[in-house]
Amino acid sequence: MVTASILIAIVVSDLLTRRIPNIFLVLLIISSVIEFSHPFKLIPFLITIVGVSLFGWISQCGAGDVKLTLVILNLLIPADLIVHYLLWLVILSSLLIVIHGINHRSFKGNLAFAPALCGAVLAAHSWRGF
């Protein structure tokens, strides 16, 4: 419940300011360690660091989105929910892009990506109960 609240706070912050404060990420890490008991594995952690860093570099997305993605993939989404998470991420990202295009009549400019990242976590966990 606390983790869901922090995710919502991150979404609101990103929508209003296009920033994800580090304090929210620290709180998200603490709450996820307390609420969930996923085993930490070093090799998958290193792979996600490289993969997400490459994605951030190529896509030019913000550092907050990169850090949020690392926390989500390593602490919030267990292996059995990764497919559900990615499915919801594609759906919500596509929806955000369409809404951005309609509102700005262009696909240029900053896009708040945290709503898709956090929304996909909430949707994926709803498959088995948060």
PDB file of C-alpha atoms in Angstrom:
ATOM      1  CA  MET A   1       0.000   0.000   0.000  1.00  0.00           C
ATOM      2  CA  VAL A   2       2.830   2.408   0.844  1.00  0.00           C
ATOM      3  CA  THR A   3       4.632   1.458  -2.356  1.00  0.00           C
ATOM      4  CA  ALA A   4       1.524   2.186  -4.426  1.00  0.00           C
ATOM      5  CA  SER A   5       1.223   5.597  -2.770  1.00  0.00           C
ATOM      6  CA  ILE A   6       4.843   6.423  -3.558  1.00  0.00           C
ATOM      7  CA  LEU A   7       4.324   5.350  -7.173  1.00  0.00           C
ATOM      8  CA  ILE A   8       1.337   7.692  -7.422  1.00  0.00           C
ATOM      9  CA  ALA A   9       3.363  10.543  -5.901  1.00  0.00           C
ATOM     10  CA  ILE A  10       6.075   9.925  -8.507  1.00  0.00           C
ATOM     11  CA  VAL A  11       3.481  10.082 -11.298  1.00  0.00           C
ATOM     12  CA  VAL A  12       2.047  13.366 -10.006  1.00  0.00           C
ATOM     13  CA  SER A  13       5.512  14.876  -9.619  1.00  0.00           C
ATOM     14  CA  ASP A  14       6.537  13.857 -13.135  1.00  0.00           C
ATOM     15  CA  LEU A  15       3.321  15.182 -14.652  1.00  0.00           C
ATOM     16  CA  LEU A  16       3.600  18.543 -12.879  1.00  0.00           C
ATOM     17  CA  THR A  17       7.351  19.189 -13.012  1.00  0.00           C
ATOM     18  CA  ARG A  18       8.820  16.616 -15.443  1.00  0.00           C
ATOM     19  CA  ARG A  19      11.141  15.589 -12.600  1.00  0.00           C
ATOM     20  CA  ILE A  20      11.320  12.568 -10.310  1.00  0.00           C
ATOM     21  CA  PRO A  21      12.856  13.640  -6.985  1.00  0.00           C
ATOM     22  CA  ASN A  22      15.534  11.308  -5.636  1.00  0.00           C
ATOM     23  CA  ILE A  23      13.784  11.232  -2.245  1.00  0.00           C
ATOM     24  CA  PHE A  24      10.831   9.477  -3.890  1.00  0.00           C
ATOM     25  CA  LEU A  25      13.195   6.878  -5.339  1.00  0.00           C
ATOM     26  CA  VAL A  26      14.850   6.325  -1.954  1.00  0.00           C
ATOM     27  CA  LEU A  27      11.423   5.918  -0.319  1.00  0.00           C
ATOM     28  CA  LEU A  28      10.405   3.537  -3.113  1.00  0.00           C
ATOM     29  CA  ILE A  29      13.496   1.407  -2.518  1.00  0.00           C
ATOM     30  CA  ILE A  30      12.874   1.279   1.237  1.00  0.00           C
ATOM     31  CA  SER A  31       9.179   0.445   0.881  1.00  0.00           C
ATOM     32  CA  SER A  32       9.793  -2.209  -1.759  1.00  0.00           C
ATOM     33  CA  VAL A  33      12.421  -3.923   0.381  1.00  0.00           C
ATOM     34  CA  ILE A  34       9.993  -3.937   3.315  1.00  0.00           C
ATOM     35  CA  GLU A  35       6.833  -4.933   1.376  1.00  0.00           C
ATOM     36  CA  PHE A  36       8.257  -7.431  -1.104  1.00  0.00           C
ATOM     37  CA  SER A  37      10.676 -10.273  -0.621  1.00  0.00           C
ATOM     38  CA  HIS A  38      12.192 -10.796  -4.061  1.00  0.00           C
ATOM     39  CA  PRO A  39      15.635 -12.379  -3.905  1.00  0.00           C
ATOM     40  CA  PHE A  40      18.395 -10.044  -5.085  1.00  0.00           C
ATOM     41  CA  LYS A  41      20.538 -11.496  -7.858  1.00  0.00           C
ATOM     42  CA  LEU A  42      23.696  -9.720  -8.969  1.00  0.00           C
ATOM     43  CA  ILE A  43      23.892 -10.838 -12.619  1.00  0.00           C
ATOM     44  CA  PRO A  44      20.311  -9.778 -13.548  1.00  0.00           C
ATOM     45  CA  PHE A  45      20.940  -6.505 -11.689  1.00  0.00           C
ATOM     46  CA  LEU A  46      24.075  -5.815 -13.736  1.00  0.00           C
ATOM     47  CA  ILE A  47      22.285  -6.744 -16.968  1.00  0.00           C
ATOM     48  CA  THR A  48      19.433  -4.334 -16.216  1.00  0.00           C
ATOM     49  CA  ILE A  49      21.902  -1.560 -15.395  1.00  0.00           C
ATOM     50  CA  VAL A  50      23.574  -1.975 -18.787  1.00  0.00           C
ATOM     51  CA  GLY A  51      20.294  -2.405 -20.686  1.00  0.00           C
ATOM     52  CA  VAL A  52      18.450   0.464 -19.061  1.00  0.00           C
ATOM     53  CA  SER A  53      21.478   2.756 -19.302  1.00  0.00           C
ATOM     54  CA  LEU A  54      21.763   2.011 -23.025  1.00  0.00           C
ATOM     55  CA  PHE A  55      18.050   2.659 -23.463  1.00  0.00           C
ATOM     56  CA  GLY A  56      18.356   5.958 -21.595  1.00  0.00           C
ATOM     57  CA  TRP A  57      21.336   7.025 -23.680  1.00  0.00           C
ATOM     58  CA  ILE A  58      19.728   6.103 -27.019  1.00  0.00           C
ATOM     59  CA  SER A  59      16.266   7.490 -26.216  1.00  0.00           C
ATOM     60  CA  GLN A  60      17.555  10.584 -24.392  1.00  0.00           C
ATOM     61  CA  CYS A  61      15.014  10.018 -21.610  1.00  0.00           C
ATOM     62  CA  GLY A  62      15.672  11.647 -18.266  1.00  0.00           C
ATOM     63  CA  ALA A  63      17.928  10.298 -15.554  1.00  0.00           C
ATOM     64  CA  GLY A  64      14.946  10.062 -13.201  1.00  0.00           C
ATOM     65  CA  ASP A  65      13.193   7.707 -15.620  1.00  0.00           C
ATOM     66  CA  VAL A  66      16.339   5.587 -15.875  1.00  0.00           C
ATOM     67  CA  LYS A  67      16.698   5.351 -12.077  1.00  0.00           C
ATOM     68  CA  LEU A  68      12.974   4.638 -11.663  1.00  0.00           C
ATOM     69  CA  THR A  69      13.165   1.857 -14.264  1.00  0.00           C
ATOM     70  CA  LEU A  70      16.121   0.278 -12.453  1.00  0.00           C
ATOM     71  CA  VAL A  71      14.243   0.294  -9.146  1.00  0.00           C
ATOM     72  CA  ILE A  72      11.105  -1.124 -10.763  1.00  0.00           C
ATOM     73  CA  LEU A  73      12.840  -3.913 -12.674  1.00  0.00           C
ATOM     74  CA  ASN A  74      15.100  -4.959  -9.807  1.00  0.00           C
ATOM     75  CA  LEU A  75      12.874  -4.533  -6.758  1.00  0.00           C
ATOM     76  CA  LEU A  76       9.193  -4.256  -7.696  1.00  0.00           C
ATOM     77  CA  ILE A  77       8.601  -6.688 -10.538  1.00  0.00           C
ATOM     78  CA  PRO A  78       9.286 -10.357  -9.845  1.00  0.00           C
ATOM     79  CA  ALA A  79      10.261 -12.634 -12.736  1.00  0.00           C
ATOM     80  CA  ASP A  80       6.774 -14.153 -13.010  1.00  0.00           C
ATOM     81  CA  LEU A  81       5.227 -10.704 -13.678  1.00  0.00           C
ATOM     82  CA  ILE A  82       7.768  -9.330 -16.158  1.00  0.00           C
ATOM     83  CA  VAL A  83       5.650 -10.195 -19.214  1.00  0.00           C
ATOM     84  CA  HIS A  84       2.565  -8.554 -17.686  1.00  0.00           C
ATOM     85  CA  TYR A  85       4.657  -5.513 -16.761  1.00  0.00           C
ATOM     86  CA  LEU A  86       6.095  -5.124 -20.261  1.00  0.00           C
ATOM     87  CA  LEU A  87       2.658  -5.568 -21.836  1.00  0.00           C
ATOM     88  CA  TRP A  88       1.170  -2.824 -19.658  1.00  0.00           C
ATOM     89  CA  LEU A  89       4.218  -0.634 -20.241  1.00  0.00           C
ATOM     90  CA  VAL A  90       3.750  -0.812 -24.023  1.00  0.00           C
ATOM     91  CA  ILE A  91       0.011  -0.117 -23.732  1.00  0.00           C
ATOM     92  CA  LEU A  92       0.394   2.826 -21.348  1.00  0.00           C
ATOM     93  CA  SER A  93       3.394   4.296 -23.188  1.00  0.00           C
ATOM     94  CA  SER A  94       1.504   4.174 -26.465  1.00  0.00           C
ATOM     95  CA  LEU A  95      -1.480   5.861 -24.841  1.00  0.00           C
ATOM     96  CA  LEU A  96       0.743   8.605 -23.382  1.00  0.00           C
ATOM     97  CA  ILE A  97       2.346   9.226 -26.780  1.00  0.00           C
ATOM     98  CA  VAL A  98      -1.053   9.530 -28.461  1.00  0.00           C
ATOM     99  CA  ILE A  99      -2.333  11.909 -25.767  1.00  0.00           C
ATOM    100  CA  HIS A 100       0.867  13.975 -26.035  1.00  0.00           C
ATOM    101  CA  GLY A 101       0.483  14.140 -29.821  1.00  0.00           C
ATOM    102  CA  ILE A 102      -3.136  15.253 -29.563  1.00  0.00           C
ATOM    103  CA  ASN A 103      -2.448  17.891 -26.893  1.00  0.00           C
ATOM    104  CA  HIS A 104       0.647  19.358 -28.548  1.00  0.00           C
ATOM    105  CA  ARG A 105      -0.187  18.583 -32.192  1.00  0.00           C
ATOM    106  CA  SER A 106       3.344  17.242 -32.400  1.00  0.00           C
ATOM    107  CA  PHE A 107       5.437  14.428 -31.016  1.00  0.00           C
ATOM    108  CA  LYS A 108       8.252  16.797 -30.066  1.00  0.00           C
ATOM    109  CA  GLY A 109       8.908  17.964 -26.538  1.00  0.00           C
ATOM    110  CA  ASN A 110       9.221  16.388 -23.126  1.00  0.00           C
ATOM    111  CA  LEU A 111       7.039  13.418 -22.380  1.00  0.00           C
ATOM    112  CA  ALA A 112       6.347  12.367 -18.799  1.00  0.00           C
ATOM    113  CA  PHE A 113       7.254   8.672 -18.843  1.00  0.00           C
ATOM    114  CA  ALA A 114       6.768   7.903 -15.138  1.00  0.00           C
ATOM    115  CA  PRO A 115       2.973   7.494 -15.511  1.00  0.00           C
ATOM    116  CA  ALA A 116       3.563   4.577 -17.885  1.00  0.00           C
ATOM    117  CA  LEU A 117       6.354   3.075 -15.754  1.00  0.00           C
ATOM    118  CA  CYS A 118       4.415   3.315 -12.486  1.00  0.00           C
ATOM    119  CA  GLY A 119       1.033   2.512 -14.009  1.00  0.00           C
ATOM    120  CA  ALA A 120       2.449  -0.683 -15.491  1.00  0.00           C
ATOM    121  CA  VAL A 121       3.683  -1.734 -12.027  1.00  0.00           C
ATOM    122  CA  LEU A 122       0.235  -1.199 -10.522  1.00  0.00           C
ATOM    123  CA  ALA A 123      -1.489  -2.961 -13.416  1.00  0.00           C
ATOM    124  CA  ALA A 124       0.886  -5.932 -13.397  1.00  0.00           C
ATOM    125  CA  HIS A 125       0.533  -6.401  -9.655  1.00  0.00           C
ATOM    126  CA  SER A 126      -3.253  -6.197  -9.944  1.00  0.00           C
ATOM    127  CA  TRP A 127      -3.121  -9.569 -11.733  1.00  0.00           C
ATOM    128  CA  ARG A 128      -2.372 -11.236  -8.417  1.00  0.00           C
ATOM    129  CA  GLY A 129      -3.177  -8.536  -5.870  1.00  0.00           C
ATOM    130  CA  PHE A 130      -0.849  -5.809  -4.644  1.00  0.00           C
TER     131      PHE A 130
END
